[in-house]
XYZ file of C-alpha atoms in Angstrom:
448
model
C 5.899 -19.717 -34.231
C 7.999 -22.537 -32.804
C 8.856 -22.384 -29.152
C 12.138 -20.635 -28.449
C 13.391 -22.941 -25.444
C 14.302 -26.512 -26.223
C 14.941 -29.562 -23.960
C 17.824 -27.811 -22.471
C 17.447 -23.738 -22.593
C 17.912 -21.749 -26.013
C 20.579 -23.457 -28.329
C 21.798 -22.504 -31.820
C 24.625 -21.298 -33.885
C 26.268 -18.445 -32.461
C 25.741 -15.047 -34.281
C 23.217 -16.696 -36.389
C 20.228 -17.833 -34.473
C 21.536 -16.858 -31.014
C 22.729 -13.312 -31.584
C 24.037 -10.513 -28.840
C 20.621 -9.000 -29.510
C 18.481 -12.123 -28.460
C 21.034 -12.898 -25.652
C 20.139 -9.439 -24.106
C 16.528 -9.786 -24.897
C 16.466 -12.936 -23.111
C 18.391 -11.762 -20.134
C 15.916 -8.705 -19.648
C 13.163 -10.877 -19.998
C 14.764 -13.217 -17.366
C 15.357 -10.323 -14.931
C 11.409 -9.829 -14.997
C 10.292 -13.360 -14.513
C 13.080 -14.731 -12.376
C 14.466 -11.676 -10.425
C 12.307 -8.540 -10.343
C 9.109 -10.221 -9.623
C 10.472 -12.854 -7.044
C 12.770 -10.100 -5.031
C 12.021 -9.137 -1.317
C 11.804 -5.960 0.384
C 12.615 -4.099 -2.725
C 16.234 -5.336 -2.765
C 18.158 -5.659 -6.127
C 18.086 -9.183 -7.335
C 21.552 -11.043 -7.827
C 22.203 -13.371 -10.904
C 25.272 -15.697 -11.399
C 26.583 -15.669 -14.960
C 28.974 -18.380 -16.231
C 29.985 -19.778 -19.667
C 32.064 -22.549 -21.143
C 35.357 -21.509 -23.106
C 33.966 -21.403 -26.569
C 34.784 -18.257 -28.177
C 31.286 -17.213 -28.758
C 30.794 -17.141 -24.909
C 32.575 -13.856 -24.634
C 30.332 -11.753 -26.655
C 27.222 -13.509 -25.458
C 28.109 -13.272 -21.781
C 28.789 -9.514 -22.218
C 25.519 -9.074 -23.903
C 23.607 -10.964 -21.141
C 25.516 -9.240 -18.237
C 24.358 -5.891 -20.074
C 20.918 -6.723 -20.237
C 20.705 -7.913 -16.535
C 22.483 -4.794 -15.270
C 20.504 -2.484 -17.385
C 17.313 -4.219 -15.990
C 18.478 -3.675 -12.367
C 20.012 -7.026 -11.512
C 23.419 -7.206 -9.740
C 25.513 -9.844 -11.622
C 28.321 -11.953 -10.256
C 30.363 -13.051 -13.185
C 31.783 -16.535 -12.212
C 33.818 -16.726 -15.698
C 34.558 -20.106 -17.178
C 32.941 -22.821 -15.056
C 31.070 -26.155 -15.765
C 27.295 -25.975 -15.586
C 26.747 -27.719 -12.604
C 29.227 -25.293 -10.930
C 26.856 -22.375 -11.763
C 23.994 -24.251 -10.375
C 25.717 -24.896 -7.181
C 26.734 -21.158 -6.955
C 23.524 -20.017 -7.287
C 22.192 -21.821 -4.304
C 25.519 -21.320 -2.136
C 25.090 -17.525 -2.819
C 21.452 -17.129 -2.353
C 21.071 -15.649 -5.696
C 17.792 -15.187 -7.300
C 18.842 -16.813 -10.562
C 21.735 -18.056 -12.723
C 22.519 -17.992 -16.391
C 24.808 -20.669 -18.041
C 26.136 -19.913 -21.473
C 26.993 -23.205 -23.061
C 25.984 -25.830 -25.895
C 27.070 -28.659 -23.911
C 28.261 -31.579 -25.980
C 27.863 -29.522 -29.281
C 30.568 -28.206 -31.491
C 32.356 -24.794 -31.013
C 30.208 -22.850 -33.666
C 26.971 -23.730 -31.583
C 26.154 -21.952 -28.247
C 23.382 -21.924 -25.784
C 21.796 -20.023 -22.893
C 20.445 -21.936 -19.986
C 18.574 -20.059 -17.046
C 18.792 -21.652 -13.419
C 15.963 -20.674 -10.990
C 16.767 -19.663 -7.364
C 18.506 -22.675 -5.509
C 20.163 -23.796 -8.787
C 17.206 -25.567 -10.179
C 16.628 -25.922 -13.924
C 13.346 -24.319 -14.989
C 10.081 -25.803 -15.673
C 8.066 -25.185 -18.919
C 5.864 -22.609 -17.379
C 8.798 -20.219 -16.319
C 10.462 -20.700 -19.957
C 7.176 -19.851 -21.425
C 6.930 -16.650 -19.167
C 10.162 -15.561 -20.092
C 9.484 -16.140 -23.942
C 6.216 -14.074 -23.409
C 8.440 -11.296 -21.822
C 10.324 -10.930 -24.987
C 7.542 -9.132 -26.576
C 7.105 -6.503 -23.923
C 9.094 -3.221 -23.236
C 12.080 -4.261 -20.928
C 12.458 -2.492 -17.490
C 14.671 0.483 -17.610
C 15.896 1.702 -14.261
C 18.405 4.671 -13.973
C 20.702 6.515 -11.563
C 21.447 4.126 -8.868
C 18.536 1.701 -9.691
C 20.724 0.033 -12.366
C 22.538 -2.955 -11.522
C 26.405 -3.690 -11.055
C 28.612 -6.323 -12.623
C 31.297 -7.793 -10.293
C 33.894 -10.797 -10.782
C 33.239 -13.701 -8.515
C 36.766 -14.192 -7.568
C 36.400 -17.600 -5.399
C 34.024 -19.210 -7.538
C 35.888 -22.311 -8.624
C 37.354 -22.791 -5.071
C 33.992 -22.898 -3.629
C 32.658 -25.416 -6.090
C 35.979 -27.807 -5.753
C 35.487 -27.469 -1.827
C 31.756 -28.626 -2.240
C 32.909 -31.410 -4.528
C 35.415 -32.906 -2.113
C 32.814 -32.808 0.584
C 30.747 -35.197 -1.071
C 33.384 -38.074 -0.904
C 32.588 -40.995 1.035
C 36.371 -42.033 0.945
C 39.595 -40.703 -0.713
C 41.064 -41.844 -4.165
C 44.708 -42.563 -2.815
C 46.068 -45.369 -5.081
C 43.942 -44.998 -8.048
C 45.469 -43.826 -11.413
C 42.550 -41.922 -13.268
C 42.823 -40.400 -16.855
C 40.589 -37.441 -17.075
C 39.449 -36.114 -20.527
C 38.197 -32.643 -20.072
C 36.794 -32.155 -23.809
C 38.903 -28.874 -24.053
C 35.957 -27.518 -22.005
C 34.717 -25.863 -18.927
C 36.344 -28.480 -16.583
C 39.620 -28.173 -17.856
C 40.783 -26.448 -14.461
C 38.561 -27.772 -11.772
C 38.332 -31.628 -12.676
C 41.956 -32.142 -12.463
C 42.470 -30.173 -9.402
C 39.595 -31.966 -7.493
C 40.630 -35.498 -8.442
C 44.435 -34.807 -7.277
C 43.104 -33.076 -4.225
C 41.154 -36.421 -3.490
C 44.385 -38.301 -3.647
C 44.350 -39.958 -6.930
C 47.239 -39.850 -9.490
C 45.846 -38.056 -12.468
C 46.870 -38.077 -16.173
C 45.026 -35.135 -18.022
C 43.885 -35.064 -21.859
C 41.545 -32.702 -23.363
C 42.568 -29.802 -21.247
C 43.861 -26.993 -23.192
C 40.744 -24.873 -24.691
C 41.438 -22.400 -26.965
C 37.803 -21.367 -27.655
C 37.293 -23.326 -30.790
C 38.517 -26.875 -29.829
C 35.394 -27.439 -27.513
C 34.517 -31.058 -27.803
C 36.683 -31.619 -31.019
C 37.866 -35.010 -30.759
C 37.865 -35.082 -27.033
C 35.416 -35.633 -24.208
C 32.149 -37.782 -23.797
C 31.252 -37.906 -27.433
C 34.865 -38.659 -28.671
C 36.152 -41.411 -26.240
C 38.919 -43.007 -28.294
C 41.583 -40.693 -26.882
C 40.512 -41.589 -23.331
C 40.673 -45.347 -24.156
C 44.225 -45.117 -25.763
C 45.232 -43.074 -22.729
C 43.928 -45.407 -20.444
C 45.739 -48.263 -21.969
C 49.101 -46.235 -22.543
C 49.140 -45.059 -18.755
C 47.877 -48.506 -17.325
C 45.593 -46.598 -15.345
C 42.695 -47.912 -13.385
C 39.981 -46.014 -14.973
C 39.207 -43.119 -17.091
C 36.662 -40.175 -16.839
C 35.194 -38.065 -19.772
C 33.469 -35.018 -19.544
C 31.560 -32.928 -22.195
C 32.228 -29.227 -23.100
C 29.958 -27.992 -19.970
C 31.056 -30.938 -17.635
C 27.262 -31.968 -16.731
C 28.021 -35.515 -18.313
C 30.339 -38.147 -17.262
C 31.268 -41.335 -19.148
C 34.039 -43.574 -18.383
C 36.419 -46.097 -19.537
C 37.664 -49.459 -17.691
C 41.156 -50.495 -17.235
C 40.780 -52.707 -20.431
C 39.707 -49.542 -22.499
C 36.088 -50.904 -22.519
C 33.417 -47.814 -22.389
C 31.171 -47.555 -19.438
C 28.092 -45.402 -20.220
C 25.642 -43.656 -18.196
C 23.362 -46.720 -17.608
C 26.469 -48.441 -16.156
C 27.303 -45.712 -14.098
C 23.732 -45.470 -12.630
C 23.729 -49.035 -12.047
C 26.854 -49.075 -10.090
C 25.728 -45.958 -8.152
C 22.320 -47.221 -7.351
C 23.935 -50.346 -5.736
C 26.464 -48.342 -3.854
C 23.766 -45.999 -2.436
C 21.565 -48.755 -1.507
C 24.510 -50.285 0.320
C 24.872 -47.289 2.272
C 21.179 -46.878 2.910
C 20.883 -43.684 0.834
C 18.774 -44.641 -2.144
C 15.348 -43.375 -1.592
C 12.559 -46.027 -1.917
C 15.045 -48.146 -3.322
C 14.186 -46.250 -6.671
C 16.371 -45.026 -9.645
C 15.071 -42.795 -11.994
C 15.966 -43.011 -15.789
C 14.635 -41.924 -19.382
C 12.918 -43.996 -21.745
C 16.314 -44.005 -23.859
C 18.184 -45.958 -20.871
C 18.676 -49.729 -22.078
C 16.246 -52.315 -21.092
C 19.142 -54.204 -19.428
C 19.286 -51.448 -16.856
C 15.833 -51.935 -15.733
C 16.408 -55.769 -15.569
C 19.592 -55.480 -13.571
C 17.782 -53.119 -11.103
C 14.981 -55.392 -10.505
C 17.193 -58.278 -10.035
C 18.916 -56.268 -7.086
C 15.590 -55.061 -5.694
C 15.763 -51.651 -7.048
C 12.730 -50.050 -9.074
C 13.548 -47.922 -12.252
C 11.071 -45.114 -12.742
C 11.145 -43.848 -16.422
C 10.547 -40.323 -17.533
C 10.866 -38.456 -21.002
C 14.207 -37.609 -22.733
C 15.925 -34.815 -20.893
C 17.762 -34.550 -17.577
C 15.131 -31.779 -16.631
C 12.339 -34.427 -16.570
C 14.414 -36.699 -14.633
C 14.849 -33.986 -12.446
C 11.222 -33.162 -12.027
C 10.573 -36.744 -10.913
C 13.229 -36.801 -8.622
C 12.196 -33.581 -6.839
C 8.121 -34.400 -6.984
C 9.249 -37.845 -5.325
C 12.307 -37.056 -3.271
C 14.355 -39.808 -4.952
C 18.163 -39.487 -4.734
C 19.578 -40.776 -7.853
C 18.704 -40.503 -11.440
C 20.180 -39.849 -14.949
C 20.607 -40.464 -18.883
C 22.597 -43.202 -20.718
C 24.494 -40.158 -22.178
C 26.046 -39.471 -18.626
C 23.948 -37.062 -17.156
C 23.838 -38.358 -13.562
C 21.889 -36.228 -10.749
C 22.840 -37.161 -7.092
C 20.020 -35.352 -5.682
C 21.870 -35.015 -1.940
C 24.703 -33.155 -3.558
C 23.382 -31.229 -6.723
C 20.519 -29.945 -8.446
C 21.483 -30.953 -11.807
C 23.741 -33.517 -13.733
C 27.391 -33.040 -12.456
C 30.020 -34.964 -14.461
C 33.057 -33.972 -12.194
C 30.903 -34.973 -9.059
C 29.685 -38.407 -10.888
C 33.508 -39.021 -11.820
C 34.426 -38.523 -8.265
C 31.551 -40.923 -6.896
C 32.273 -43.599 -9.310
C 36.219 -43.561 -8.803
C 35.414 -43.605 -5.046
C 33.171 -46.822 -5.487
C 36.036 -48.252 -7.361
C 38.489 -47.455 -4.601
C 36.017 -48.540 -1.632
C 35.284 -52.071 -3.079
C 38.815 -52.842 -4.093
C 37.006 -54.240 -7.597
C 37.722 -52.729 -11.199
C 35.398 -50.544 -12.908
C 35.039 -53.750 -15.260
C 33.779 -55.960 -12.415
C 31.486 -53.181 -11.065
C 29.821 -52.487 -14.603
C 29.144 -56.228 -15.255
C 26.191 -55.984 -12.902
C 24.314 -54.786 -16.115
C 24.070 -56.842 -19.441
C 23.505 -54.387 -21.988
C 20.825 -55.268 -24.505
C 22.074 -54.344 -28.228
C 21.031 -50.883 -28.826
C 21.375 -48.968 -32.207
C 20.576 -44.990 -32.482
C 20.271 -43.289 -35.640
C 20.173 -39.386 -35.924
C 18.018 -38.572 -39.202
C 18.980 -35.210 -40.541
C 17.146 -33.062 -43.299
C 13.574 -34.087 -42.028
C 10.718 -32.029 -40.512
C 11.127 -33.345 -36.929
C 8.048 -31.599 -35.523
C 5.688 -33.663 -37.727
C 6.851 -37.005 -36.583
C 4.529 -37.414 -33.863
C 1.562 -36.890 -36.095
C 2.866 -38.989 -39.321
C 0.283 -41.842 -39.441
C 2.500 -43.939 -41.954
C 5.385 -43.468 -39.939
C 3.519 -44.580 -36.478
C 2.416 -47.638 -38.553
C 5.942 -48.464 -39.363
C 6.769 -48.241 -35.760
C 4.112 -50.520 -34.779
C 5.050 -53.057 -37.255
C 8.730 -52.954 -36.070
C 7.593 -53.480 -32.492
C 5.463 -56.543 -33.548
C 8.489 -57.988 -35.299
C 10.727 -57.408 -31.972
C 8.197 -58.699 -29.596
C 8.928 -58.873 -26.049
C 12.906 -58.981 -26.683
C 13.076 -55.617 -27.836
C 11.404 -51.897 -28.162
C 11.381 -48.914 -30.666
C 11.793 -45.223 -29.398
C 11.390 -42.615 -32.219
C 11.312 -38.949 -31.150
C 12.446 -35.371 -32.409
C 15.694 -34.116 -30.615
C 15.180 -31.315 -28.123
C 18.808 -29.748 -28.945
C 19.522 -30.575 -32.765
C 17.478 -30.638 -35.891
C 17.284 -34.374 -36.055
C 14.745 -37.304 -35.677
C 16.268 -39.737 -33.176
C 15.545 -43.570 -34.187
C 16.558 -45.907 -31.300
C 16.164 -49.873 -31.360
C 16.703 -52.542 -28.919
C 16.845 -55.898 -29.964
C 17.901 -59.645 -28.799
C 20.743 -59.449 -31.480
C 22.941 -56.591 -32.571
C 22.030 -57.482 -36.166
C 18.043 -57.158 -35.749
C 18.502 -54.029 -33.811
C 20.481 -52.586 -36.886
C 18.252 -53.789 -39.615
C 15.084 -52.299 -37.671
C 16.675 -49.083 -36.971
C 18.011 -48.660 -40.699
C 14.528 -49.551 -41.837
C 12.912 -47.014 -39.534
C 15.579 -44.370 -40.458
C 14.749 -44.979 -44.151
C 10.851 -44.320 -43.336
C 11.673 -41.130 -41.320
C 13.551 -39.822 -44.450
C 10.673 -40.724 -46.737
C 7.673 -39.534 -44.802
C 9.191 -36.348 -43.236
C 11.430 -35.101 -46.102
C 11.757 -31.565 -46.095
């Protein structure tokens, strides 16, 4: 049987794979692993529950809160908030764990359930496996006064906004910023916090209706943001995804500034401030080779992990590193957050622009991005990719042709039913050709 938990929680089409029955069972199992087994002095454990604005979040949150309360857990319903806000609130409240209902950058029909351990930290594999094992057991069934209560967390967003403002090294007065909230969870709090920080704010993609999340807006659809930055003569644009744990940016000329470039800018900023622990940045194997070269030129070491911000976090936590992230825009500031935070990242990036007096384009020029092509191959058996000998041979042959000027990364996605083929090369043409060749091989050797 395939593992239920993927790279980032349990994710799938709502009411198909991710049913209210499964949501309730997962919450009951989590109540044992994360709550009842860790509660002290016999007190009732407490869980924070939040969601993004997609329509299925209503029935999934109802099922989850019912399962938690029926298991003897008190629930703090934080309503619609970004994933990093939920993580912050778990720590801020001293809650035993948290539940975030979101499928991040996926379309509205999908949804997901992410559990957060005490302190707002993502779960390691062992805890996820323990929750999955508990699905086969009878859930706790307290009665009378031993059941949990569900209460609305009235100041959840305010607490998060105050926290974000306290992280700023300087105000944003004089900056004109366009915010694209992806019709997602940051539609309320991101504009509010940028305004409070002093920026002149133009907002797009901030009218969630339950089904328009990530639809033509946000970090996976930057065209609207690029157009708005140019039309409004803004200094920069910031794009979140549906649950706002990502941030991508656009400079004043409409050029995209990706997660690698943001990490390079912020690594130099923290180094200048003496806050970059061991002068080290943590990135995944998906980050552009140009990031490593740029950081080396500035006396910064890049440590690589597997794909997924949870693995970046594991490395950061194990070694005390202060900055890490992914090319996709998950950027983690360990001094301020336990997970990737798109609103926090956007604020810090804008603050760097304001503090230096340089444009975002100038700051991003520290990194020369090598041509990179990513192809998602669908309709294949992604689990078979690592053990497919003909495919591994094709990868080796491609690496030989690229030599020291490029690299190949082929991996099954942890969040989607695809195999990702990524190729970097000295030229765009070579990267495209090698990626297309390998994608064809994936389709041929792994066809369902």
